[in-house]
Coordinates of C-alpha atoms in Angstrom, one line a residue:
Chain A
M1 CA 13.0 5.7 -98.2
S2 CA 11.5 2.7 -96.6
E3 CA 7.9 2.1 -96.5
Y4 CA 8.0 1.4 -92.6
I5 CA 8.2 5.3 -90.6
L6 CA 9.6 2.9 -87.6
E7 CA 10.8 -0.5 -87.4
T8 CA 12.9 -2.0 -84.4
R9 CA 14.6 -5.3 -84.5
N10 CA 15.2 -7.5 -81.7
L11 CA 14.8 -4.8 -79.3
T12 CA 15.6 -5.8 -75.5
K13 CA 15.4 -4.4 -72.4
H14 CA 16.3 -6.0 -68.9
Y15 CA 16.3 -4.1 -65.8
G16 CA 18.7 -6.0 -64.1
G17 CA 16.9 -9.3 -63.8
V18 CA 13.3 -8.4 -64.8
H19 CA 13.2 -8.8 -69.0
A20 CA 10.6 -6.3 -69.3
L21 CA 11.1 -6.7 -73.1
E22 CA 12.4 -9.2 -74.8
E23 CA 13.3 -9.6 -78.7
A24 CA 10.8 -7.5 -80.1
S25 CA 10.2 -7.0 -83.5
F26 CA 8.0 -4.4 -84.4
A27 CA 7.1 -1.9 -87.7
I28 CA 4.5 0.8 -88.9
R29 CA 3.8 1.9 -92.0
K30 CA 3.6 5.9 -92.9
G31 CA -0.4 6.6 -91.9
E32 CA -1.0 3.4 -90.3
H33 CA -2.3 3.6 -86.9
V34 CA -0.7 0.9 -84.7
A35 CA -2.4 -0.4 -81.0
I36 CA -0.2 -2.2 -78.8
M37 CA -2.5 -4.3 -76.8
G38 CA -1.6 -6.6 -73.5
D39 CA -1.8 -6.8 -69.9
N40 CA -0.1 -4.6 -67.3
G41 CA 3.2 -5.6 -67.1
A42 CA 3.4 -7.0 -70.5
G43 CA 6.1 -4.7 -71.6
K44 CA 4.6 -2.1 -73.8
S45 CA 5.4 1.0 -71.8
T46 CA 8.6 -0.2 -71.9
F47 CA 8.8 -0.8 -75.8
V48 CA 7.7 2.8 -75.8
R49 CA 10.5 4.3 -73.3
Q50 CA 12.8 2.8 -76.1
I51 CA 11.9 4.3 -78.7
T52 CA 10.6 7.4 -77.4
G53 CA 14.8 7.9 -75.8
V54 CA 13.4 7.7 -72.5
E55 CA 15.9 4.6 -71.9
R56 CA 18.4 3.2 -73.8
P57 CA 17.8 -0.2 -75.2
T58 CA 19.7 -3.8 -73.8
R59 CA 19.5 -4.9 -76.9
G60 CA 18.7 -4.5 -80.2
E61 CA 18.0 -1.8 -83.0
I62 CA 15.7 1.1 -83.7
H63 CA 15.2 2.5 -87.5
F64 CA 13.4 5.5 -87.9
D65 CA 12.3 7.2 -91.3
G66 CA 14.8 4.6 -92.8
Q67 CA 17.7 5.2 -90.8
K68 CA 19.1 3.4 -87.5
V69 CA 18.6 5.5 -84.6
E70 CA 20.3 5.7 -81.3
F71 CA 18.6 8.2 -78.9
A72 CA 20.6 9.7 -76.2
G73 CA 17.6 11.3 -74.7
P74 CA 13.7 12.1 -75.2
I75 CA 14.6 15.6 -77.2
E76 CA 16.9 13.8 -79.6
A77 CA 13.8 11.1 -80.3
R78 CA 11.6 14.4 -80.6
E79 CA 13.8 16.3 -82.7
A80 CA 14.0 13.1 -85.1
G81 CA 9.9 14.0 -85.4
I82 CA 8.7 11.1 -82.1
E83 CA 6.3 12.9 -80.0
A84 CA 4.7 10.7 -77.3
V85 CA 1.9 11.7 -75.4
F86 CA 3.0 10.2 -71.6
Q87 CA 0.3 8.2 -69.6
T88 CA 1.7 10.9 -66.8
L89 CA 1.3 13.9 -68.4
A90 CA 4.0 15.9 -69.3
L91 CA 2.3 19.2 -68.8
A92 CA 3.6 22.1 -66.6
D93 CA 0.5 22.8 -64.0
H94 CA 1.4 26.4 -64.0
L95 CA 1.8 27.6 -67.1
D96 CA -0.8 28.3 -70.0
V97 CA -1.5 26.5 -73.3
P98 CA 0.7 27.8 -75.3
D99 CA 3.9 27.7 -72.7
N100 CA 3.1 24.0 -72.3
L101 CA 2.9 23.7 -76.2
F102 CA 5.8 24.8 -76.7
L103 CA 7.9 23.6 -73.5
G104 CA 11.5 23.2 -74.1
R105 CA 11.0 24.4 -77.6
E106 CA 10.0 27.9 -77.1
K107 CA 10.2 30.0 -80.1
T108 CA 12.3 33.1 -79.5
K109 CA 14.0 36.2 -80.1
W110 CA 17.8 37.5 -79.6
N111 CA 19.0 34.3 -79.7
W112 CA 22.6 35.5 -79.4
L113 CA 21.4 35.8 -75.1
G114 CA 21.6 32.6 -74.4
P115 CA 19.6 30.9 -71.4
F116 CA 18.1 35.1 -71.4
R117 CA 17.3 34.7 -74.8
R118 CA 13.5 36.4 -75.3
L119 CA 10.4 34.6 -75.9
D120 CA 8.3 35.2 -79.3
Y121 CA 4.9 35.5 -77.2
K122 CA 3.4 36.5 -80.3
A123 CA 4.4 33.7 -82.7
M124 CA 3.7 31.0 -80.2
H125 CA -0.1 32.1 -79.7
A126 CA -0.3 32.4 -82.8
D127 CA 1.0 29.1 -83.7
T128 CA -0.9 27.6 -80.7
L129 CA -4.3 28.3 -82.2
A130 CA -3.7 26.8 -85.3
A131 CA -2.7 24.0 -83.7
L132 CA -6.2 23.9 -82.0
E133 CA -7.9 24.5 -85.1
K134 CA -6.2 21.8 -86.9
T135 CA -6.7 19.4 -84.2
G136 CA -10.3 20.6 -83.2
V137 CA -9.4 20.8 -79.9
K138 CA -12.0 23.0 -77.7
I139 CA -10.4 24.9 -74.9
P140 CA -12.0 28.1 -73.7
S141 CA -9.2 30.1 -73.4
I142 CA -5.5 29.5 -74.1
R143 CA -4.4 32.2 -71.3
N144 CA -6.0 29.8 -68.9
T145 CA -3.0 28.0 -66.8
I146 CA -3.3 24.1 -66.8
Q147 CA -4.5 23.8 -63.6
Y148 CA -7.6 24.7 -63.7
M149 CA -8.4 22.8 -67.1
S150 CA -10.1 19.3 -66.7
G151 CA -8.4 15.9 -67.7
G152 CA -9.6 16.1 -71.4
Q153 CA -8.7 19.2 -71.8
R154 CA -5.3 18.3 -70.6
Q155 CA -5.0 15.4 -72.4
C156 CA -6.2 17.8 -75.8
V157 CA -3.4 20.3 -75.1
A158 CA -0.9 17.0 -74.2
I159 CA -2.5 15.6 -77.8
A160 CA -2.1 19.5 -79.5
R161 CA 1.5 19.4 -78.8
T162 CA 2.3 16.7 -80.9
A163 CA 0.2 18.2 -83.7
T164 CA 2.0 21.3 -83.8
F165 CA 5.4 20.2 -84.5
H166 CA 4.6 18.0 -88.1
S167 CA 5.5 15.0 -85.7
K168 CA 6.5 12.5 -88.4
L169 CA 4.9 9.4 -85.6
T170 CA 3.0 10.4 -82.6
I171 CA 2.9 7.5 -79.6
M172 CA -0.3 8.1 -77.4
D173 CA 0.2 6.1 -73.8
E174 CA -3.8 5.5 -73.1
P175 CA -4.6 8.7 -73.7
T176 CA -8.1 8.3 -72.0
A177 CA -7.6 6.3 -69.4
A178 CA -8.6 8.5 -66.6
L179 CA -11.3 10.4 -69.2
G180 CA -15.5 10.4 -68.9
V181 CA -17.6 9.6 -71.8
Q182 CA -17.5 12.8 -73.6
E183 CA -13.6 13.8 -73.3
T184 CA -13.5 9.9 -74.7
A185 CA -15.2 10.8 -77.7
Q186 CA -13.3 14.2 -77.9
V187 CA -10.0 12.7 -78.0
E188 CA -10.8 10.2 -80.5
N189 CA -12.2 12.6 -82.9
I190 CA -8.5 14.1 -82.6
V191 CA -7.1 10.6 -83.4
R192 CA -9.6 10.2 -86.5
T193 CA -8.4 13.7 -87.6
L194 CA -4.5 12.8 -87.0
K195 CA -5.9 9.8 -89.7
E196 CA -7.4 11.8 -91.9
Q197 CA -4.2 13.9 -92.6
G198 CA -2.2 10.2 -92.6
E199 CA -0.1 10.9 -89.7
P200 CA 0.7 8.0 -87.8
L201 CA 0.4 6.7 -84.4
I202 CA 1.0 4.1 -82.0
L203 CA -1.8 4.0 -79.5
I204 CA -1.4 2.3 -76.3
S205 CA -4.8 1.3 -74.9
H206 CA -7.1 -1.3 -72.8
N207 CA -10.2 -0.2 -74.4
M208 CA -11.1 -2.6 -77.1
R209 CA -14.0 -0.9 -78.9
Q210 CA -11.7 1.9 -79.1
V211 CA -8.6 0.2 -80.4
M212 CA -11.3 -1.6 -83.0
D213 CA -12.3 1.7 -83.9
L214 CA -9.5 3.4 -84.4
C215 CA -6.8 1.5 -85.8
D216 CA -5.6 -1.0 -88.6
R217 CA -4.1 -3.2 -87.3
I218 CA -3.4 -4.8 -83.4
V219 CA -0.1 -6.0 -81.9
V220 CA -0.1 -8.1 -78.9
F221 CA 2.6 -7.9 -76.1
R222 CA 2.4 -11.0 -73.4
R223 CA 5.3 -11.0 -71.1
G224 CA 7.8 -9.0 -72.7
R225 CA 7.1 -10.3 -75.9
I226 CA 5.5 -9.8 -79.1
C227 CA 2.8 -12.5 -79.2
A228 CA 0.7 -11.5 -82.1
N229 CA 0.0 -9.2 -84.9
L230 CA -3.5 -9.0 -86.3
I231 CA -5.5 -6.9 -88.4
A232 CA -8.2 -5.2 -86.8
K233 CA -11.2 -5.4 -89.4
D234 CA -10.3 -9.4 -89.6
V235 CA -10.3 -10.2 -85.9
T236 CA -12.9 -9.6 -82.9
G237 CA -12.6 -8.6 -79.3
E238 CA -12.8 -12.2 -78.2
E239 CA -9.8 -13.4 -80.3
V240 CA -7.5 -10.5 -79.1
V241 CA -8.8 -11.1 -75.5
A242 CA -7.7 -14.7 -76.5
Y243 CA -3.8 -13.3 -77.2
I244 CA -4.0 -10.6 -74.6
T245 CA -4.6 -13.5 -72.1
G246 CA -2.2 -16.2 -73.9
A247 CA -5.3 -18.4 -74.1
K248 CA -4.4 -18.1 -78.2
T249 CA -0.9 -17.7 -79.6
Q250 CA 0.5 -17.1 -82.9
P251 CA 3.8 -18.9 -83.4
D252 CA 5.5 -17.1 -86.3
Y253 CA 5.2 -13.3 -85.4
S254 CA 7.1 -11.6 -88.4
V255 CA 7.1 -8.4 -89.0
E256 CA 5.5 -8.5 -92.8
G257 CA 3.5 -11.5 -90.9
A258 CA -0.4 -9.7 -90.6
V259 CA 0.9 -6.1 -92.6
Chain B
M1 CA -5.0 38.7 -78.2
A2 CA -8.8 39.6 -78.4
E3 CA -8.8 36.3 -80.3
A4 CA -7.4 33.8 -77.5
T5 CA -9.7 35.1 -74.8
V6 CA -13.0 34.5 -76.3
G7 CA -11.7 31.2 -77.2
V8 CA -11.5 28.3 -79.6
G9 CA -14.1 26.4 -80.5
G10 CA -17.8 26.4 -79.2
L11 CA -17.0 26.7 -75.3
K12 CA -17.6 30.2 -73.4
Y13 CA -15.0 31.9 -71.9
D14 CA -15.9 33.5 -68.7
H15 CA -14.2 36.8 -67.5
K16 CA -15.6 36.5 -63.8
K17 CA -13.8 33.3 -64.1
R18 CA -10.5 34.6 -65.1
Y19 CA -7.6 34.0 -62.9
R20 CA -6.6 37.3 -60.7
P21 CA -3.2 37.9 -60.7
P22 CA -1.8 37.3 -56.6
E23 CA 0.2 40.6 -56.4
L24 CA -3.5 41.9 -56.6
N25 CA -3.7 40.7 -53.2
V26 CA -0.9 41.2 -52.2
F27 CA -0.7 45.1 -53.4
L28 CA -4.3 45.2 -51.2
A29 CA -2.3 43.8 -48.0
L30 CA -0.3 46.5 -48.6
I31 CA -2.1 49.1 -48.9
L32 CA -4.7 47.9 -45.9
I33 CA -1.1 47.7 -43.6
V34 CA -0.1 51.2 -44.6
G35 CA -4.0 52.3 -44.0
V36 CA -3.6 50.4 -40.3
F37 CA -0.7 52.3 -39.6
E38 CA -2.0 55.6 -40.4
L39 CA -4.9 54.7 -38.3
L40 CA -3.5 54.0 -35.4
G41 CA -1.6 57.2 -35.9
Q42 CA -4.3 59.8 -35.9
M43 CA -6.3 57.5 -33.2
L44 CA -3.8 56.5 -30.1
P45 CA -3.6 59.4 -28.0
Y46 CA 0.3 59.0 -27.4
M47 CA 0.5 59.6 -30.8
N48 CA -1.2 63.1 -31.4
G49 CA -2.4 62.6 -34.7
Q50 CA 0.6 62.2 -36.4
S51 CA -0.1 60.8 -39.9
F52 CA 2.3 58.0 -41.1
L53 CA 2.5 58.5 -44.8
F54 CA 1.6 62.0 -45.4
D55 CA 3.6 65.1 -44.4
T56 CA 1.5 66.9 -41.9
Q57 CA 4.5 69.5 -40.7
G58 CA 5.6 70.9 -44.4
R59 CA 8.8 69.2 -44.4
F60 CA 9.0 68.1 -47.7
G61 CA 7.8 69.2 -51.6
S62 CA 4.6 66.9 -51.5
I63 CA 2.2 65.7 -50.0
F64 CA 4.1 62.5 -48.7
N65 CA 6.4 61.9 -45.6
E66 CA 9.2 61.0 -48.1
A67 CA 11.9 60.8 -45.2
R68 CA 9.6 57.9 -43.9
L69 CA 9.0 56.6 -47.3
Q70 CA 12.8 56.4 -48.3
I71 CA 13.4 54.6 -44.9
I72 CA 11.1 52.0 -45.6
I73 CA 11.9 50.9 -49.1
L74 CA 16.3 51.6 -47.8
Q75 CA 15.7 49.3 -45.0
V76 CA 14.6 46.7 -47.1
A77 CA 16.8 47.3 -50.4
I78 CA 19.6 44.8 -49.4
I79 CA 17.5 42.1 -48.4
G80 CA 15.4 42.9 -51.4
I81 CA 18.6 42.2 -53.5
I82 CA 19.1 38.4 -52.0
A83 CA 15.2 38.1 -52.2
L84 CA 15.3 38.3 -55.6
G85 CA 17.2 35.6 -55.7
V86 CA 15.8 33.6 -53.6
T87 CA 12.5 34.0 -55.3
Q88 CA 13.7 32.2 -58.2
V89 CA 15.2 29.1 -56.2
I90 CA 11.6 28.9 -55.0
I91 CA 9.9 29.1 -57.8
T92 CA 11.7 25.8 -58.9
G93 CA 10.6 24.6 -56.2
G94 CA 13.7 24.5 -54.1
I95 CA 14.7 26.8 -51.1
D96 CA 17.8 28.4 -50.3
L97 CA 18.9 29.0 -46.8
S98 CA 22.7 29.7 -47.7
S99 CA 22.3 33.5 -48.9
G100 CA 22.5 35.1 -44.9
S101 CA 25.8 33.1 -44.9
I102 CA 27.1 33.5 -48.3
V103 CA 26.6 37.5 -47.8
G104 CA 28.7 37.4 -44.5
A105 CA 31.7 35.5 -46.8
T106 CA 31.2 37.6 -49.5
A107 CA 31.2 40.8 -47.0
M108 CA 34.5 40.0 -45.3
I109 CA 36.3 38.7 -48.4
A110 CA 35.4 41.4 -50.7
M111 CA 36.2 44.1 -48.3
S112 CA 39.7 43.1 -47.7
F113 CA 40.0 44.0 -51.3
A114 CA 38.8 47.2 -50.4
Q115 CA 41.2 48.6 -47.7
V116 CA 42.6 51.8 -47.7
A117 CA 46.9 52.0 -46.9
E118 CA 46.5 55.1 -44.7
V119 CA 44.2 55.7 -42.0
N120 CA 44.2 59.2 -40.4
G121 CA 47.5 59.8 -41.8
N122 CA 48.9 56.4 -40.4
P123 CA 50.0 52.9 -43.0
H124 CA 46.8 50.7 -42.2
T125 CA 48.6 47.9 -40.8
R126 CA 45.7 46.2 -39.4
A127 CA 44.6 45.9 -43.5
V128 CA 44.2 42.3 -44.2
F129 CA 46.4 42.3 -46.9
F130 CA 48.9 44.7 -45.7
E131 CA 51.7 42.4 -45.9
Q132 CA 51.4 42.0 -49.7
G133 CA 50.4 45.8 -50.2
W134 CA 47.2 44.9 -51.9
L135 CA 45.7 48.0 -50.5
D136 CA 43.9 51.1 -52.4
L137 CA 42.9 48.5 -55.2
P138 CA 40.5 50.2 -57.8
V139 CA 37.2 49.4 -57.0
L140 CA 36.4 46.9 -59.8
I141 CA 39.1 44.6 -58.3
P142 CA 36.7 43.9 -54.8
V143 CA 33.1 43.6 -56.4
L144 CA 34.8 40.8 -58.9
V145 CA 36.3 38.9 -56.3
G146 CA 33.1 39.2 -53.8
L147 CA 30.8 38.2 -57.3
A148 CA 33.0 35.6 -57.8
C149 CA 32.3 34.3 -54.0
G150 CA 28.9 34.4 -54.1
L151 CA 28.9 32.5 -57.8
L152 CA 31.1 30.3 -56.7
A153 CA 28.9 29.2 -53.5
G154 CA 25.9 29.4 -55.1
L155 CA 27.4 27.0 -58.1
V156 CA 28.2 24.6 -55.3
N157 CA 24.2 24.8 -53.7
G158 CA 23.3 24.4 -57.5
V159 CA 25.9 21.5 -58.5
L160 CA 24.9 19.7 -54.9
V161 CA 21.1 20.2 -55.7
A162 CA 21.1 19.3 -59.3
Y163 CA 23.3 16.1 -59.8
T164 CA 23.5 14.4 -55.7
R165 CA 19.6 15.1 -55.9
I166 CA 19.9 16.0 -52.1
P167 CA 16.8 18.3 -50.8
P168 CA 17.8 21.9 -51.6
F169 CA 17.2 22.3 -47.6
I170 CA 19.9 20.1 -46.6
A171 CA 22.2 21.4 -49.7
T172 CA 22.2 25.1 -49.1
L173 CA 21.9 24.3 -45.0
G174 CA 25.4 22.6 -45.4
M175 CA 26.5 25.7 -47.9
M176 CA 24.9 28.1 -44.7
V177 CA 27.0 26.6 -41.7
A178 CA 30.4 26.4 -44.3
A179 CA 30.4 29.9 -45.6
R180 CA 29.8 31.0 -42.1
G181 CA 32.8 29.2 -41.4
V182 CA 34.7 31.1 -43.9
A183 CA 33.9 34.4 -42.9
K184 CA 34.8 34.2 -39.4
W185 CA 38.3 31.9 -40.8
W186 CA 39.1 35.0 -43.1
T187 CA 40.1 36.8 -40.7
K188 CA 39.9 35.2 -37.6
G189 CA 37.0 36.8 -36.8
Q190 CA 38.7 40.4 -36.8
P191 CA 36.3 42.7 -38.8
V192 CA 37.2 44.4 -41.7
S193 CA 37.1 48.2 -42.1
F194 CA 38.3 51.2 -43.8
P195 CA 37.1 51.0 -47.7
T196 CA 38.2 53.1 -49.9
E197 CA 36.5 55.9 -50.9
S198 CA 35.0 54.6 -54.1
Y199 CA 34.0 51.3 -52.6
A200 CA 32.3 53.4 -50.1
A201 CA 29.9 55.2 -53.0
I202 CA 28.4 51.9 -53.7
G203 CA 25.9 51.7 -50.4
S204 CA 26.3 55.4 -49.9
G205 CA 22.7 57.2 -49.7
M206 CA 20.1 55.9 -51.8
M207 CA 22.4 54.0 -53.9
P208 CA 20.8 50.5 -52.7
V209 CA 18.0 51.6 -53.4
Y210 CA 18.6 51.8 -57.0
I211 CA 20.4 48.7 -57.3
F212 CA 17.5 47.0 -56.1
I213 CA 14.7 48.6 -58.1
G214 CA 17.5 48.1 -61.3
L215 CA 18.1 44.2 -60.4
A216 CA 14.4 43.6 -59.6
V217 CA 13.5 45.4 -63.2
L218 CA 16.3 43.2 -64.7
F219 CA 14.6 40.4 -63.1
Y220 CA 10.7 40.9 -63.7
L221 CA 12.1 40.7 -67.1
I222 CA 14.4 37.7 -67.6
M223 CA 11.1 35.8 -65.4
R224 CA 9.1 37.3 -67.9
H225 CA 10.1 36.9 -70.9
T226 CA 12.7 34.6 -71.1
V227 CA 13.5 31.0 -71.8
Y228 CA 15.2 31.0 -68.4
G229 CA 12.0 32.4 -67.0
K230 CA 9.9 29.8 -68.5
H231 CA 12.0 26.6 -67.6
T232 CA 12.2 28.2 -64.1
Y233 CA 8.5 28.2 -63.7
A234 CA 8.4 24.9 -65.6
I235 CA 10.6 23.2 -63.3
G236 CA 9.1 24.5 -60.1
S237 CA 5.4 23.4 -61.7
N238 CA 6.4 20.2 -62.9
M239 CA 9.8 18.7 -62.8
D240 CA 9.1 15.6 -64.7
A241 CA 7.4 17.3 -67.2
A242 CA 10.0 19.9 -67.8
R243 CA 12.3 16.7 -68.4
M244 CA 10.4 14.9 -70.7
S245 CA 10.5 18.4 -72.7
G246 CA 13.7 17.8 -73.0
I247 CA 15.1 21.4 -70.8
N248 CA 18.0 20.4 -69.3
V249 CA 16.9 20.4 -65.4
Q250 CA 20.3 19.7 -63.6
R251 CA 21.9 22.4 -65.6
H252 CA 19.0 24.7 -65.3
L253 CA 19.1 24.3 -61.6
T254 CA 22.5 24.8 -61.3
L255 CA 22.4 28.2 -62.9
V256 CA 19.2 29.4 -60.9
Y257 CA 20.9 28.5 -57.8
T258 CA 24.5 30.0 -58.9
I259 CA 22.8 33.1 -59.6
A260 CA 20.7 33.1 -56.1
G261 CA 24.5 32.9 -55.4
G262 CA 25.4 36.3 -57.5
L263 CA 22.5 38.1 -56.1
A264 CA 23.5 38.1 -52.3
A265 CA 26.8 38.7 -52.9
I266 CA 25.7 41.7 -54.3
A267 CA 23.5 42.5 -51.3
A268 CA 26.9 41.6 -49.5
I269 CA 29.0 44.2 -51.7
V270 CA 25.9 46.9 -51.1
L271 CA 25.7 46.1 -47.1
S272 CA 29.7 45.9 -46.3
S273 CA 29.7 49.5 -48.4
K274 CA 27.0 51.0 -46.6
N275 CA 28.2 50.0 -43.4
L276 CA 31.9 50.8 -44.1
T277 CA 32.8 47.5 -42.5
A278 CA 32.3 43.3 -42.8
Q279 CA 32.0 41.5 -39.4
A280 CA 32.0 37.6 -39.7
G281 CA 28.1 38.1 -38.1
M282 CA 27.2 39.9 -41.1
G283 CA 23.6 38.7 -42.6
V284 CA 22.3 36.3 -40.1
M285 CA 19.0 35.5 -40.9
Y286 CA 18.9 37.0 -44.3
E287 CA 17.9 34.6 -45.7
L288 CA 14.7 33.9 -43.8
D289 CA 14.0 37.6 -44.1
A290 CA 14.7 37.0 -47.9
I291 CA 12.4 33.9 -47.7
A292 CA 9.8 35.4 -46.0
M293 CA 10.0 38.1 -48.5
A294 CA 9.2 36.2 -50.9
V295 CA 6.5 34.1 -49.1
I296 CA 4.3 37.4 -48.1
G297 CA 4.6 38.1 -52.2
G298 CA 2.7 35.0 -52.8
I299 CA 5.4 32.6 -54.2
S300 CA 4.7 29.2 -53.3
L301 CA 6.7 27.1 -51.6
Q302 CA 5.6 24.2 -53.8
G303 CA 7.1 25.9 -56.5
G304 CA 6.0 27.3 -59.7
R305 CA 3.9 30.0 -58.7
G306 CA 4.9 33.8 -57.7
S307 CA 6.9 36.6 -59.2
I308 CA 9.4 39.4 -58.8
I309 CA 6.7 41.6 -58.5
G310 CA 5.2 39.7 -55.4
T311 CA 8.8 39.5 -54.0
C312 CA 8.8 44.0 -54.5
L313 CA 5.6 43.9 -52.9
G314 CA 6.5 41.8 -50.0
A315 CA 9.7 43.5 -49.4
L316 CA 7.9 46.7 -48.9
I317 CA 5.0 45.0 -46.6
F318 CA 8.4 43.8 -44.5
G319 CA 9.3 47.3 -44.8
V320 CA 6.5 49.2 -43.7
I321 CA 6.2 47.2 -40.7
I322 CA 9.7 47.7 -39.6
S323 CA 8.8 51.4 -40.0
G324 CA 5.1 51.5 -38.7
F325 CA 6.2 49.8 -35.4
T326 CA 9.0 52.3 -35.2
F327 CA 6.4 55.3 -36.0
L328 CA 4.1 53.6 -33.1
R329 CA 7.2 53.6 -31.1
L330 CA 6.7 49.8 -30.4
D331 CA 9.7 47.8 -28.8
A332 CA 11.3 45.4 -31.7
Y333 CA 10.1 42.8 -29.8
Y334 CA 6.7 43.3 -31.2
Q335 CA 7.8 43.6 -34.3
E336 CA 9.4 40.3 -34.8
M337 CA 5.9 38.9 -33.3
A338 CA 4.0 40.1 -36.0
K339 CA 6.2 39.8 -38.2
G340 CA 6.1 36.0 -37.9
A341 CA 2.8 36.1 -37.9
I342 CA 1.8 37.9 -41.1
I343 CA 4.5 35.3 -42.6
V344 CA 2.4 32.5 -41.4
G345 CA -1.0 34.5 -42.2
A346 CA 0.7 35.2 -46.0
V347 CA 0.6 31.4 -46.4
V348 CA -2.6 30.1 -44.9
L349 CA -4.7 33.4 -46.8
D350 CA -2.9 32.4 -50.0
Q351 CA -3.9 28.7 -49.5
W352 CA -7.5 29.8 -48.7
R353 CA -7.7 31.2 -51.6
Q354 CA -5.9 28.7 -54.1
R355 CA -8.4 26.0 -52.5
R356 CA -11.2 28.5 -53.4
A357 CA -10.0 29.2 -57.4
A358 CA -9.7 25.7 -57.8
N359 CA -13.5 24.8 -55.8
R360 CA -15.3 27.1 -58.3
M361 CA -13.6 25.8 -61.7

C-alpha cells in the first residue's frame, strides 16, 4: 500500500487544439488536505474532471489507493471512493435531503425487481441523520426539498453526501464561492471535521485565507501546468499570489519536492 | 419520523412553512367545480332544481347520483390511462405528443388480430387477415400484439430523445405523424370491426375504469416507492445532477418513453374493445387531453414536480367539466372553451403558488 491516496503522472488533457492540462504530476497523502489554486483557466477544474472520471485524459496515469485506475465515468470513480462536490451543485431541486444524498445509489429492497426495486426510505433517513450529525451540518428539516434551501444549506447537503459514503478522497471545487460569511464558516467547519477524521481532501479555492487556514499544502496551476508545490505554513499569501500570476516560478516541481 | 421533522441541530422547524402538497389544491379545485355545477343546477331557472351530484329522485340505493358518477369517470378512464404515461414523461422534463397517434395505430393493428371468423353466419370476408385465416384467435394474441406496437413506438421515441438529443417535442411530433400514417396504411383507411367476444369484454361496462384505477395505483406505487420513480423525478429536476450522480439518464429516459407507449397501447386496446371497432382516426387529440389532465393535476411542464395522484384528480376535473356541461344542457362548443380556460388557469395558478412559496422562504 502506497502512502499516497492519489497520484497522477504526466496527466494531460487536450480539447482539440486547446491544451487545458499539460503533464500534471500530483500526489496527495492519506489524511492530507491539499489546496489547488490558480487563475481562471489555469486547468484546475480540468484536472478535477480527469480524476473524477467525468472526462478521459488524453495522456497520463492516475493511481488511486495504490492501484492504477482508468475511470470510464463518474460513477466508477465514486465507487472507487472519490467523492466530488462540484461548482455547479449536483443536487436535484425537487427532491428532499435523503433523496439527494442517496441519488444514484439508493438503498433498496426487493432488488429482483430491477429498475422497479423498492426504496428503503427508513434506512436512508436514518443514514442521513447520521451523516448530518457526523459533519455537524444543521438543516431545519431533511424532509424539505432542496429548492427551499439557502446556498449554504445546499452546499452542506452536497458535502454531507461525501461523508455519507465513507469516501477515500473528497474533492471540493470552490465550495464557498457563492456563499455568505456565515455559510462559509459553516462549510469551513465541515472541512475541519473532515481533517480531524483524517479524511484526505482536495480543495479548489480562490480564497487565500481559507486555503491557508484549512490546508497543509498548496499546489498552484498556471496555464495548464503545475507550477508550484508549497507547504502552507512555510509561505505567505503574497508568495502564493506571485506563483499564481507567474511572477515567481518554482522550476523543478516534483511530487516529492515539498511533500 | 418525528426526529426528522423536528430537525437536526439548533434551527427550528416552522410547521406553518411546511410545503403543502399541490394535490391538495387540485382536490379543492375539483370540489369547487363540482360545487359550482351543483349550485347552477339548483339556481338556473330551466334546470328545475336538479342536483348534479345527489340522487334526488330515489333512483339509486345511495345519496349520490351513481349514474352520473360512473359516466364522469368512465369518459376519462381511457385518456386517463394515457395520462399516466404522459405524466411520467412530463416529470422527466419532456413531452409526448405521439400518444394519440399510437392509440390509433395500436387499435388498428390489435383489432385486426381479434376479428371473428363469421358474421351473422357468413364468413367474415372483410377481415384484415381473412386470407391468412388468422381469425377467432385467443384474446391474448391481439393484446400482446397491441402492447408490442405501443412499446415499440415508445422505444423509438425514447431512443430518439435520449440518444440523438433532439427535443422531445420534435421526436414525439415525428412519431405522432408517422404513427397516424401507420394507422391509415394498415387497412388503407378501412375500419376494422367485429372483434371476438373475449376481446370485446376488455372494454365493456365499467372495465375501463377498473383498468385505469389498477394502473393508477400501480404507477403511484412505482413513482413513489421505487428507484425508477426517484430517478424519473431526479432527471426532471436536474438532469446534470442525475448524470453526475451516476444515473444512466439515457437508458432511463428510453424506459420512461417506452412505458408511456405501452400505456397508450393499453388505452388503445380498451378503447377499440369498448367501441367494437377500430378506425384510423381514433385517438386524435388524445395526447393533448392527456397532457391537459396532467397539467391541471399540477404536473410541472418544467419537470421534476407532480404526481400520479395529481393526474388522477386532473382527469376527474376533466370528467366533471364534460358531465357538468352536459348536465346544464350547454353545447359542446362551450365545453371546449371552458376546458381551454381551465388548462391555462391551472398553470397560471400553479406558477403563482410556486412564486409565493419561494418568496416566503
